Coordinates of C-alpha atoms in Angstrom, one line a residue:
X26 CA 0.1 2.6 16.3
X27 CA 3.7 3.1 15.3
X28 CA 5.4 0.5 17.5
X29 CA 4.6 -2.9 18.9
X30 CA 6.2 -5.1 21.5
X31 CA 7.7 -8.4 20.4
X32 CA 9.5 -11.2 22.3
X33 CA 13.1 -11.9 21.5
X34 CA 16.1 -13.9 22.7
X35 CA 19.1 -11.6 23.1
X36 CA 22.6 -13.2 22.8
X37 CA 25.6 -11.5 24.3
X38 CA 28.9 -13.4 24.4
X39 CA 27.9 -16.6 26.3
X40 CA 24.7 -15.4 27.8
X41 CA 21.1 -15.7 26.6
X42 CA 18.3 -13.3 27.9
X43 CA 14.6 -13.3 27.0
X44 CA 13.6 -9.7 26.2
X45 CA 10.5 -7.8 25.2
X46 CA 11.6 -5.5 22.4
X47 CA 9.9 -2.5 20.8
X48 CA 9.7 -2.6 17.0
X49 CA 8.5 -0.2 14.4
X50 CA 5.3 -1.3 12.7
X51 CA 5.4 -1.9 8.9
X52 CA 2.0 -2.4 7.4
X53 CA 0.4 -2.1 3.9
X54 CA -1.9 0.7 2.9
X55 CA -3.9 0.3 -0.3
X56 CA -4.7 3.6 -2.0
X57 CA -7.8 3.7 -4.2
X58 CA -8.6 6.6 -6.4
X59 CA -12.2 7.0 -7.5
X60 CA -12.8 3.4 -6.5
X61 CA -10.0 2.0 -8.6
X62 CA -6.8 0.6 -7.0
X63 CA -3.8 2.8 -7.5
X64 CA -1.0 1.3 -5.4
X65 CA -0.2 -0.4 -2.1
X66 CA 2.3 1.4 0.1
X67 CA 4.3 -0.3 2.9
X68 CA 4.5 2.3 5.6
X69 CA 4.4 2.9 9.4
X70 CA 0.8 3.7 10.3
X71 CA 0.2 7.3 11.3
X72 CA -0.2 10.5 9.3
X73 CA -1.6 8.4 6.4
X74 CA -3.6 11.2 4.8
X75 CA -0.4 13.3 4.8
X76 CA 1.5 10.4 3.3
X77 CA -1.2 10.0 0.5
X78 CA -1.3 13.8 -0.1
X79 CA 2.5 14.0 -0.5
X80 CA 2.7 10.9 -2.6
X81 CA 0.0 12.1 -5.0
X82 CA 1.8 15.4 -5.3
X83 CA 5.1 13.8 -6.1
X84 CA 3.5 11.5 -8.6
X85 CA 1.8 14.5 -10.4
X86 CA -1.6 13.1 -9.7
X87 CA -3.1 15.8 -7.5
X88 CA -1.4 19.2 -7.0
X89 CA -4.3 21.5 -6.3
X90 CA -4.5 23.2 -2.9
X91 CA -8.1 22.2 -2.1
X92 CA -8.6 19.1 -0.1
X93 CA -10.0 15.9 -1.6
X94 CA -12.6 13.7 0.1
X95 CA -11.5 10.3 1.5
X96 CA -12.7 7.3 3.4
X97 CA -10.4 5.2 5.7
X98 CA -11.1 1.5 6.3
X99 CA -9.4 -0.3 9.2
X100 CA -8.4 -3.8 10.0
X101 CA -9.5 -5.7 13.1
X102 CA -6.3 -4.4 14.9
X103 CA -7.4 -0.8 14.2
X104 CA -4.6 -0.2 11.7
X105 CA -5.9 1.6 8.6
X106 CA -5.6 -0.7 5.6
X107 CA -7.4 1.1 2.7
X108 CA -7.8 4.7 1.8
X109 CA -10.5 5.5 -0.7
X110 CA -9.9 8.9 -2.3
X111 CA -12.4 10.8 -4.5
X112 CA -10.9 13.3 -6.9
X113 CA -12.8 14.9 -9.9
X114 CA -11.4 13.5 -13.1
X115 CA -10.7 17.0 -14.4
X116 CA -8.4 17.5 -11.4
X117 CA -6.3 14.4 -11.9
X118 CA -2.8 15.1 -13.2
X119 CA -1.0 13.3 -16.0
X120 CA 0.7 11.1 -13.5
X121 CA -2.5 9.3 -12.9
X122 CA -2.1 7.7 -16.4
X123 CA 1.1 6.0 -15.2
X124 CA -0.5 3.9 -12.5
X125 CA 1.8 2.0 -10.3
X126 CA 1.7 -1.7 -11.2
X127 CA 3.7 -3.1 -8.3
X128 CA 3.8 -3.0 -4.5
X129 CA 5.6 0.1 -3.3
X130 CA 7.8 -1.1 -0.5
X131 CA 9.1 1.2 2.2
X132 CA 12.7 0.9 1.1
X133 CA 12.1 1.3 -2.6
X134 CA 12.4 4.6 -4.5
X135 CA 11.0 3.8 -7.9
X136 CA 8.9 0.7 -7.3
X137 CA 5.9 0.6 -9.6
X138 CA 7.3 2.8 -12.4
X139 CA 6.4 1.3 -15.7
X140 CA 9.3 2.5 -17.8
X141 CA 12.6 4.3 -17.2
X142 CA 11.2 7.5 -18.8
X143 CA 8.8 7.7 -15.9
X144 CA 11.5 8.8 -13.5
X145 CA 12.1 12.1 -15.4
X146 CA 11.0 15.2 -13.6
X147 CA 9.9 18.5 -15.3
X148 CA 10.5 21.9 -13.9
X149 CA 12.8 25.0 -13.9
X150 CA 16.2 24.8 -12.3
X151 CA 16.7 26.6 -9.0
X152 CA 18.7 29.8 -9.5
X153 CA 18.5 31.6 -6.1
X154 CA 21.2 30.8 -3.5
X155 CA 21.0 30.5 0.2
X156 CA 23.9 30.7 2.6
X157 CA 24.3 28.7 5.8
X158 CA 27.0 27.0 7.9
X159 CA 27.6 23.5 9.1
X160 CA 26.9 24.7 12.6
X161 CA 23.4 25.9 11.5
X162 CA 22.7 22.5 10.0
X163 CA 23.8 20.8 13.2
X164 CA 21.4 23.0 15.2
X165 CA 18.5 22.1 12.9
X166 CA 19.2 18.4 13.4
X167 CA 19.2 18.9 17.2
X168 CA 15.7 20.4 16.8
X169 CA 14.5 17.3 14.9
X170 CA 15.8 14.8 17.4
X171 CA 13.5 16.1 20.1
X172 CA 10.5 15.1 18.0
X173 CA 11.8 11.6 16.8
X174 CA 9.7 9.7 19.4
X175 CA 9.4 6.5 17.3
X176 CA 13.1 6.4 16.7
X177 CA 14.0 7.1 20.3
X178 CA 11.7 4.3 21.4
X179 CA 12.6 1.7 18.8
X180 CA 15.7 2.8 16.9
X181 CA 14.0 1.6 13.7
X182 CA 12.4 4.6 12.0
X183 CA 13.6 7.3 9.6
X184 CA 12.7 11.0 10.0
X185 CA 12.3 13.9 7.6
X186 CA 12.1 17.5 8.7
X187 CA 11.4 20.6 6.7
X188 CA 12.6 24.1 7.8
X189 CA 12.0 27.6 6.5
X190 CA 14.4 30.2 5.4
X191 CA 14.9 31.3 9.1
X192 CA 15.7 27.7 9.9
X193 CA 12.5 27.2 11.9
X194 CA 11.1 23.7 12.0
X195 CA 7.9 23.6 9.9
X196 CA 7.1 19.9 10.2
X197 CA 8.7 16.6 11.0
X198 CA 7.4 13.1 10.4
X199 CA 8.7 9.5 11.0
X200 CA 8.3 6.3 9.0
X201 CA 10.0 3.0 8.4
X202 CA 10.5 4.2 4.9
X203 CA 12.7 7.2 4.0
X204 CA 10.5 8.2 1.1
X205 CA 7.4 7.9 3.1
X206 CA 8.7 10.2 5.8
X207 CA 9.4 12.8 3.1
X208 CA 5.9 12.4 1.6
X209 CA 4.4 12.8 5.0
X210 CA 6.2 16.1 5.6
X211 CA 5.3 17.5 2.2
X212 CA 1.7 16.3 2.6
X213 CA 1.5 18.0 6.0
X214 CA 2.6 21.3 4.6
X215 CA 0.3 21.0 1.6
X216 CA -2.7 20.5 3.9
X217 CA -1.6 23.5 6.0
X218 CA -0.8 25.6 2.9
X219 CA 2.8 26.2 4.0
X220 CA 4.8 24.4 1.4
X221 CA 6.0 27.6 -0.2
X222 CA 7.9 28.4 3.1
X223 CA 10.0 25.2 2.8
X224 CA 13.7 25.8 2.1
X225 CA 15.6 22.9 3.9
X226 CA 14.8 19.2 3.8
X227 CA 16.7 17.2 6.4
X228 CA 16.6 13.4 6.4
X229 CA 17.9 10.9 8.9
X230 CA 19.2 8.4 6.4
X231 CA 20.6 8.3 2.9
X232 CA 19.4 10.2 -0.2
X233 CA 18.3 8.5 -3.4
X234 CA 17.1 9.9 -6.7
X235 CA 13.5 9.9 -5.6
X236 CA 14.0 12.1 -2.5
X237 CA 15.8 14.6 -4.7
X238 CA 12.9 14.6 -7.2
X239 CA 10.3 15.0 -4.4
X240 CA 12.2 18.0 -3.0
X241 CA 12.5 19.6 -6.5
X242 CA 8.7 19.2 -7.1
X243 CA 8.1 20.8 -3.7
X244 CA 10.5 23.6 -4.6
X245 CA 12.9 22.8 -1.7
X246 CA 16.4 23.9 -2.8
X247 CA 18.5 22.4 0.0
X248 CA 18.7 18.7 1.0
X249 CA 20.8 17.6 4.0
X250 CA 21.4 13.9 4.9
X251 CA 23.0 12.2 7.8
X252 CA 24.1 9.4 5.6
X253 CA 25.2 8.8 2.0
X254 CA 23.8 10.1 -1.3
X255 CA 23.5 7.9 -4.4
X256 CA 25.1 8.7 -7.7
X257 CA 21.8 9.4 -9.4
X258 CA 20.8 11.7 -6.5
X259 CA 23.9 13.8 -7.1
X260 CA 23.4 13.9 -10.8
X261 CA 19.8 15.1 -10.5
X262 CA 20.7 17.6 -7.7
X263 CA 23.3 19.2 -10.1
X264 CA 20.7 19.3 -12.9
X265 CA 18.0 20.8 -10.7
X266 CA 20.2 23.4 -9.0
X267 CA 19.7 21.8 -5.6
X268 CA 22.4 22.0 -2.9
X269 CA 22.8 18.3 -1.8
X270 CA 24.8 17.5 1.3
X271 CA 25.6 14.1 2.8
X272 CA 27.4 12.6 5.9
X273 CA 26.2 15.6 8.0
X274 CA 27.4 14.7 11.5
X275 CA 28.6 17.3 14.0
X276 CA 31.1 19.6 12.3
X277 CA 31.4 17.2 9.3
X278 CA 29.6 17.2 5.9
X279 CA 30.2 16.4 2.3
X280 CA 28.8 18.9 -0.3
X281 CA 28.0 17.2 -3.6
X282 CA 26.3 20.0 -5.5
X283 CA 26.1 23.8 -5.4
X284 CA 28.8 24.3 -2.7
X285 CA 28.5 28.0 -3.0
X286 CA 25.4 27.7 -0.9
X287 CA 27.5 27.0 2.2
X288 CA 29.4 29.4 4.4
X289 CA 32.7 28.0 5.4
X290 CA 36.1 29.3 6.6
X291 CA 37.8 26.0 5.7
X292 CA 40.7 26.2 3.3
X293 CA 41.1 23.6 0.5
X294 CA 44.1 21.2 1.0

């Protein structure tokens, strides 16, 4: 259940019209690990196991390939409200010690982090380069739009899509939260054992620090956004060796880091 119908009063100039509008569902999901509460995530229901898998990967809690066992509990309206996950203690990563202490809302990147040092990410900087054009990016976005059913219905969801080196769409997921959509795509590829094929992460909104860190942990070297990038996102992308591109619309884009990745015939002025 990703959308619901709501009554509204539409005002246009001097006229009022009663309408039935379609809105994206935002609902809480409590994640318990080994019968202990870990966090509450505000998300759009659907692909919840992929969301959890991607989130635990990004938080350095569970990075193994083998699946974990889980139990889903639903509310009276049939929307899942609790996921109970069982993971052997020996398989829990160091991120489990930094339990989230706050509600993780759909628009928040670092909600629940205990200290500023918790936003650091470890790993080796990308060194290999990939070459592509703005036209190729535009074609990838056109492939994504076909599968953005929730957005096409409601206009209220974000999307994240991951492509391989051949620019073939590997996965796409939607959610009211930008970070959730990314977690769902990474989780989907983890479950299908295809994350090592990921080369491009395309997002429908803006890019924050946390989306860059999620891509880095998933070993995705190229991030492309329709909208803006934050200052910290650019700083981290430069540090990680990620090619970060914002304001990608038609034949326009702004390259913030590693511009050598992009093929272009445009002269500097």
